[in-house]
Amino acid sequence: MFYSTYLVLIFLDDLKKTEHLLALDGANERLHLFKAELLDEGSFDSVVEGCIGVFHTVSPCYFDVKDPQAEMIDPAVKGTLNVLRSCAKVPSIKRVIVTSSIAAVLFSGKPLVDDMVIDETWFSDPVICEKSKLWYALSKTLAEKAAWKFSDENGIDMVTINPGMVLGPLLQPTLNTSVEPLLNLIGGAETFPNTICRWVDVRDVANAHIFAFENPSACGRYCITGKPAHSSEVLKILRELYRALNLPEKCSDEKQSMSAFQVSQERAESLGVNFTPLKVSLKDTVDSLKKKNLL
């Protein structure tokens, strides 16, 4: 199904950040760009007017944060509520899809052990996130909790998508935060981190958003994340794919213990998501980085 798409950008005046969108197939006919400010209440009113569905996908994600409240928490929480306030004024809107994160699921205070399976009933504890200085997790947890409260009180049909670590081909010409760890891994590093990630392909995440909007029975939260993969497993796949890459052989901290807990894919699969194999996602990501001269 084709939709007219109204895309809200805070950097609309920067042509370098919009030209890749305007170059998309069908952009001239179906893509409309608007400028709005996340923190300005009412900024989204004119954009959502007449829409049947709204996808709120934006939230800041930085590794180096100096002011968590201003840089991450306020844009996530206030921005989400401002979008929902605008949606509450428009009776034609059938459903709102909010992009949350697996970070709003994992940090409940329960011990994460290898044989554990986490699902959508888990919710991160803001106190634990703040105490551990997990600022992104805190921002996404507070934003999602606020979104559920507002949608329940105002009769908004809302669904959240909670992705894991997203990789896949880049749409934009610049590096995004979630792909940065992979680039660091293949960009000449001497060691690899003793970490386990639950990667998910960006195309699977995009499909999940569409399925959540189009499926009348979709409801609640959907964790969209792959199986746990240690850095060494990722490197093994990359060595098979790219023999010329200079990849690290040594782990940076072999003493560190990492849990290989699972995240349930049951609800995601019931939504219609068919997860892309990690090998395919890695190849498409690296090829994309090369094509955009980022590697």
PDB file of C-alpha atoms in Angstrom, residues 86-220:
ATOM      1  CA  SER A  86      -1.095  17.071  18.582  1.00  0.00           C
ATOM      2  CA  CYS A  87      -2.451  13.616  17.694  1.00  0.00           C
ATOM      3  CA  ALA A  88      -5.112  13.843  20.387  1.00  0.00           C
ATOM      4  CA  LYS A  89      -6.621  16.804  18.532  1.00  0.00           C
ATOM      5  CA  VAL A  90      -7.085  14.922  15.250  1.00  0.00           C
ATOM      6  CA  PRO A  91     -10.008  12.438  15.088  1.00  0.00           C
ATOM      7  CA  SER A  92      -8.876  11.003  11.736  1.00  0.00           C
ATOM      8  CA  ILE A  93      -5.763   9.445  13.308  1.00  0.00           C
ATOM      9  CA  LYS A  94      -6.401   5.724  13.760  1.00  0.00           C
ATOM     10  CA  ARG A  95      -3.165   4.757  15.455  1.00  0.00           C
ATOM     11  CA  VAL A  96       0.150   6.191  16.660  1.00  0.00           C
ATOM     12  CA  ILE A  97       3.334   4.110  16.458  1.00  0.00           C
ATOM     13  CA  VAL A  98       6.084   5.182  18.838  1.00  0.00           C
ATOM     14  CA  THR A  99       9.643   3.946  18.439  1.00  0.00           C
ATOM     15  CA  SER A 100      10.843   3.032  21.902  1.00  0.00           C
ATOM     16  CA  SER A 101      13.860   0.787  22.552  1.00  0.00           C
ATOM     17  CA  ILE A 102      14.933  -2.492  24.076  1.00  0.00           C
ATOM     18  CA  ALA A 103      16.712  -0.181  26.520  1.00  0.00           C
ATOM     19  CA  ALA A 104      13.270   0.570  27.990  1.00  0.00           C
ATOM     20  CA  VAL A 105      12.819  -3.158  28.628  1.00  0.00           C
ATOM     21  CA  LEU A 106      16.066  -4.661  29.933  1.00  0.00           C
ATOM     22  CA  PHE A 107      16.968  -2.761  33.098  1.00  0.00           C
ATOM     23  CA  SER A 108      14.264  -3.801  35.541  1.00  0.00           C
ATOM     24  CA  GLY A 109      16.612  -4.767  38.343  1.00  0.00           C
ATOM     25  CA  LYS A 110      16.182  -8.497  37.756  1.00  0.00           C
ATOM     26  CA  PRO A 111      19.466 -10.345  37.197  1.00  0.00           C
ATOM     27  CA  LEU A 112      20.171 -10.995  33.524  1.00  0.00           C
ATOM     28  CA  VAL A 113      21.369 -14.596  33.287  1.00  0.00           C
ATOM     29  CA  ASP A 114      22.091 -16.850  30.320  1.00  0.00           C
ATOM     30  CA  ASP A 115      18.947 -18.980  30.438  1.00  0.00           C
ATOM     31  CA  MET A 116      16.568 -16.037  30.883  1.00  0.00           C
ATOM     32  CA  VAL A 117      14.059 -15.003  28.216  1.00  0.00           C
ATOM     33  CA  ILE A 118      12.962 -11.377  28.409  1.00  0.00           C
ATOM     34  CA  ASP A 119       9.683 -10.247  26.901  1.00  0.00           C
ATOM     35  CA  GLU A 120       7.436  -7.214  26.542  1.00  0.00           C
ATOM     36  CA  THR A 121       6.176  -7.456  30.131  1.00  0.00           C
ATOM     37  CA  TRP A 122       9.547  -6.189  31.358  1.00  0.00           C
ATOM     38  CA  PHE A 123      10.018  -2.461  31.909  1.00  0.00           C
ATOM     39  CA  SER A 124      13.262  -0.716  32.798  1.00  0.00           C
ATOM     40  CA  ASP A 125      13.379   0.972  36.203  1.00  0.00           C
ATOM     41  CA  PRO A 126      14.192   4.692  35.884  1.00  0.00           C
ATOM     42  CA  VAL A 127      15.911   4.688  39.290  1.00  0.00           C
ATOM     43  CA  ILE A 128      18.272   1.915  38.214  1.00  0.00           C
ATOM     44  CA  CYS A 129      18.941   3.613  34.880  1.00  0.00           C
ATOM     45  CA  GLU A 130      19.769   6.921  36.558  1.00  0.00           C
ATOM     46  CA  LYS A 131      21.925   5.320  39.236  1.00  0.00           C
ATOM     47  CA  SER A 132      23.859   3.418  36.541  1.00  0.00           C
ATOM     48  CA  LYS A 133      24.061   6.539  34.337  1.00  0.00           C
ATOM     49  CA  LEU A 134      22.309   4.726  31.504  1.00  0.00           C
ATOM     50  CA  TRP A 135      21.069   7.992  30.066  1.00  0.00           C
ATOM     51  CA  TYR A 136      19.668   6.649  26.809  1.00  0.00           C
ATOM     52  CA  ALA A 137      17.822   3.882  28.640  1.00  0.00           C
ATOM     53  CA  LEU A 138      16.503   6.432  31.118  1.00  0.00           C
ATOM     54  CA  SER A 139      15.288   8.771  28.379  1.00  0.00           C
ATOM     55  CA  LYS A 140      13.520   5.990  26.478  1.00  0.00           C
ATOM     56  CA  THR A 141      11.994   4.493  29.628  1.00  0.00           C
ATOM     57  CA  LEU A 142      10.612   7.807  30.851  1.00  0.00           C
ATOM     58  CA  ALA A 143       9.369   8.694  27.368  1.00  0.00           C
ATOM     59  CA  GLU A 144       7.572   5.392  26.883  1.00  0.00           C
ATOM     60  CA  LYS A 145       6.001   5.452  30.345  1.00  0.00           C
ATOM     61  CA  ALA A 146       4.784   9.010  29.740  1.00  0.00           C
ATOM     62  CA  ALA A 147       3.447   8.003  26.314  1.00  0.00           C
ATOM     63  CA  TRP A 148       1.439   5.084  27.703  1.00  0.00           C
ATOM     64  CA  LYS A 149      -0.024   7.267  30.457  1.00  0.00           C
ATOM     65  CA  PHE A 150      -1.029  10.018  28.020  1.00  0.00           C
ATOM     66  CA  SER A 151      -2.447   7.644  25.397  1.00  0.00           C
ATOM     67  CA  ASP A 152      -4.484   5.766  28.009  1.00  0.00           C
ATOM     68  CA  GLU A 153      -5.891   8.995  29.451  1.00  0.00           C
ATOM     69  CA  ASN A 154      -6.710  10.461  26.033  1.00  0.00           C
ATOM     70  CA  GLY A 155      -8.015   7.415  24.189  1.00  0.00           C
ATOM     71  CA  ILE A 156      -5.151   7.180  21.686  1.00  0.00           C
ATOM     72  CA  ASP A 157      -4.579   3.799  20.037  1.00  0.00           C
ATOM     73  CA  MET A 158      -0.809   3.544  20.476  1.00  0.00           C
ATOM     74  CA  VAL A 159       1.688   0.771  19.780  1.00  0.00           C
ATOM     75  CA  THR A 160       5.385   0.837  20.645  1.00  0.00           C
ATOM     76  CA  ILE A 161       8.234  -0.806  18.760  1.00  0.00           C
ATOM     77  CA  ASN A 162      11.221  -1.661  20.976  1.00  0.00           C
ATOM     78  CA  PRO A 163      14.206  -2.454  18.735  1.00  0.00           C
ATOM     79  CA  GLY A 164      17.579  -3.800  19.764  1.00  0.00           C
ATOM     80  CA  MET A 165      20.880  -2.553  18.309  1.00  0.00           C
ATOM     81  CA  VAL A 166      19.993  -1.508  14.769  1.00  0.00           C
ATOM     82  CA  LEU A 167      22.247  -2.139  11.781  1.00  0.00           C
ATOM     83  CA  GLY A 168      21.746  -2.463   8.050  1.00  0.00           C
ATOM     84  CA  PRO A 169      22.243  -0.287   4.971  1.00  0.00           C
ATOM     85  CA  LEU A 170      22.356   3.426   5.697  1.00  0.00           C
ATOM     86  CA  LEU A 171      19.761   5.680   4.116  1.00  0.00           C
ATOM     87  CA  GLN A 172      21.546   8.891   5.099  1.00  0.00           C
ATOM     88  CA  PRO A 173      25.085   9.894   4.013  1.00  0.00           C
ATOM     89  CA  THR A 174      26.374  10.121   7.598  1.00  0.00           C
ATOM     90  CA  LEU A 175      27.128   7.551  10.285  1.00  0.00           C
ATOM     91  CA  ASN A 176      24.385   6.843  12.828  1.00  0.00           C
ATOM     92  CA  THR A 177      25.045   5.968  16.462  1.00  0.00           C
ATOM     93  CA  SER A 178      23.941   2.334  16.389  1.00  0.00           C
ATOM     94  CA  VAL A 179      26.229   1.423  13.466  1.00  0.00           C
ATOM     95  CA  GLU A 180      29.212   3.231  14.990  1.00  0.00           C
ATOM     96  CA  PRO A 181      30.273   0.263  17.199  1.00  0.00           C
ATOM     97  CA  LEU A 182      30.400  -1.961  14.112  1.00  0.00           C
ATOM     98  CA  LEU A 183      32.497   0.591  12.230  1.00  0.00           C
ATOM     99  CA  ASN A 184      34.846   0.810  15.207  1.00  0.00           C
ATOM    100  CA  LEU A 185      35.184  -2.955  15.096  1.00  0.00           C
ATOM    101  CA  ILE A 186      36.152  -3.107  11.431  1.00  0.00           C
ATOM    102  CA  GLY A 187      37.970   0.209  11.128  1.00  0.00           C
ATOM    103  CA  GLY A 188      41.399  -0.956  12.275  1.00  0.00           C
ATOM    104  CA  ALA A 189      40.852  -1.615  15.975  1.00  0.00           C
ATOM    105  CA  GLU A 190      43.586  -3.624  17.719  1.00  0.00           C
ATOM    106  CA  THR A 191      41.169  -5.409  20.062  1.00  0.00           C
ATOM    107  CA  PHE A 192      37.481  -6.232  20.128  1.00  0.00           C
ATOM    108  CA  PRO A 193      35.175  -5.604  23.113  1.00  0.00           C
ATOM    109  CA  ASN A 194      33.950  -8.467  25.276  1.00  0.00           C
ATOM    110  CA  THR A 195      30.344  -7.561  24.591  1.00  0.00           C
ATOM    111  CA  ILE A 196      27.179  -9.277  23.421  1.00  0.00           C
ATOM    112  CA  CYS A 197      24.742  -7.366  21.230  1.00  0.00           C
ATOM    113  CA  ARG A 198      21.268  -8.210  20.056  1.00  0.00           C
ATOM    114  CA  TRP A 199      21.415  -6.767  16.563  1.00  0.00           C
ATOM    115  CA  VAL A 200      18.374  -6.231  14.383  1.00  0.00           C
ATOM    116  CA  ASP A 201      18.185  -5.183  10.757  1.00  0.00           C
ATOM    117  CA  VAL A 202      16.826  -1.695  10.112  1.00  0.00           C
ATOM    118  CA  ARG A 203      14.535  -3.134   7.414  1.00  0.00           C
ATOM    119  CA  ASP A 204      12.973  -5.491   9.962  1.00  0.00           C
ATOM    120  CA  VAL A 205      12.414  -2.542  12.299  1.00  0.00           C
ATOM    121  CA  ALA A 206      10.806  -0.535   9.491  1.00  0.00           C
ATOM    122  CA  ASN A 207       8.537  -3.450   8.588  1.00  0.00           C
ATOM    123  CA  ALA A 208       7.524  -3.851  12.218  1.00  0.00           C
ATOM    124  CA  HIS A 209       6.345  -0.238  12.276  1.00  0.00           C
ATOM    125  CA  ILE A 210       4.269  -0.762   9.141  1.00  0.00           C
ATOM    126  CA  PHE A 211       2.804  -4.049  10.366  1.00  0.00           C
ATOM    127  CA  ALA A 212       1.940  -2.453  13.714  1.00  0.00           C
ATOM    128  CA  PHE A 213      -0.008   0.255  11.906  1.00  0.00           C
ATOM    129  CA  GLU A 214      -1.746  -1.908   9.310  1.00  0.00           C
ATOM    130  CA  ASN A 215      -2.682  -4.872  11.514  1.00  0.00           C
ATOM    131  CA  PRO A 216      -5.920  -3.997  13.357  1.00  0.00           C
ATOM    132  CA  SER A 217      -5.138  -6.495  16.136  1.00  0.00           C
ATOM    133  CA  ALA A 218      -1.681  -5.062  16.881  1.00  0.00           C
ATOM    134  CA  CYS A 219      -1.458  -3.681  20.403  1.00  0.00           C
ATOM    135  CA  GLY A 220       0.937  -2.959  23.221  1.00  0.00           C
TER     136      GLY A 220
END
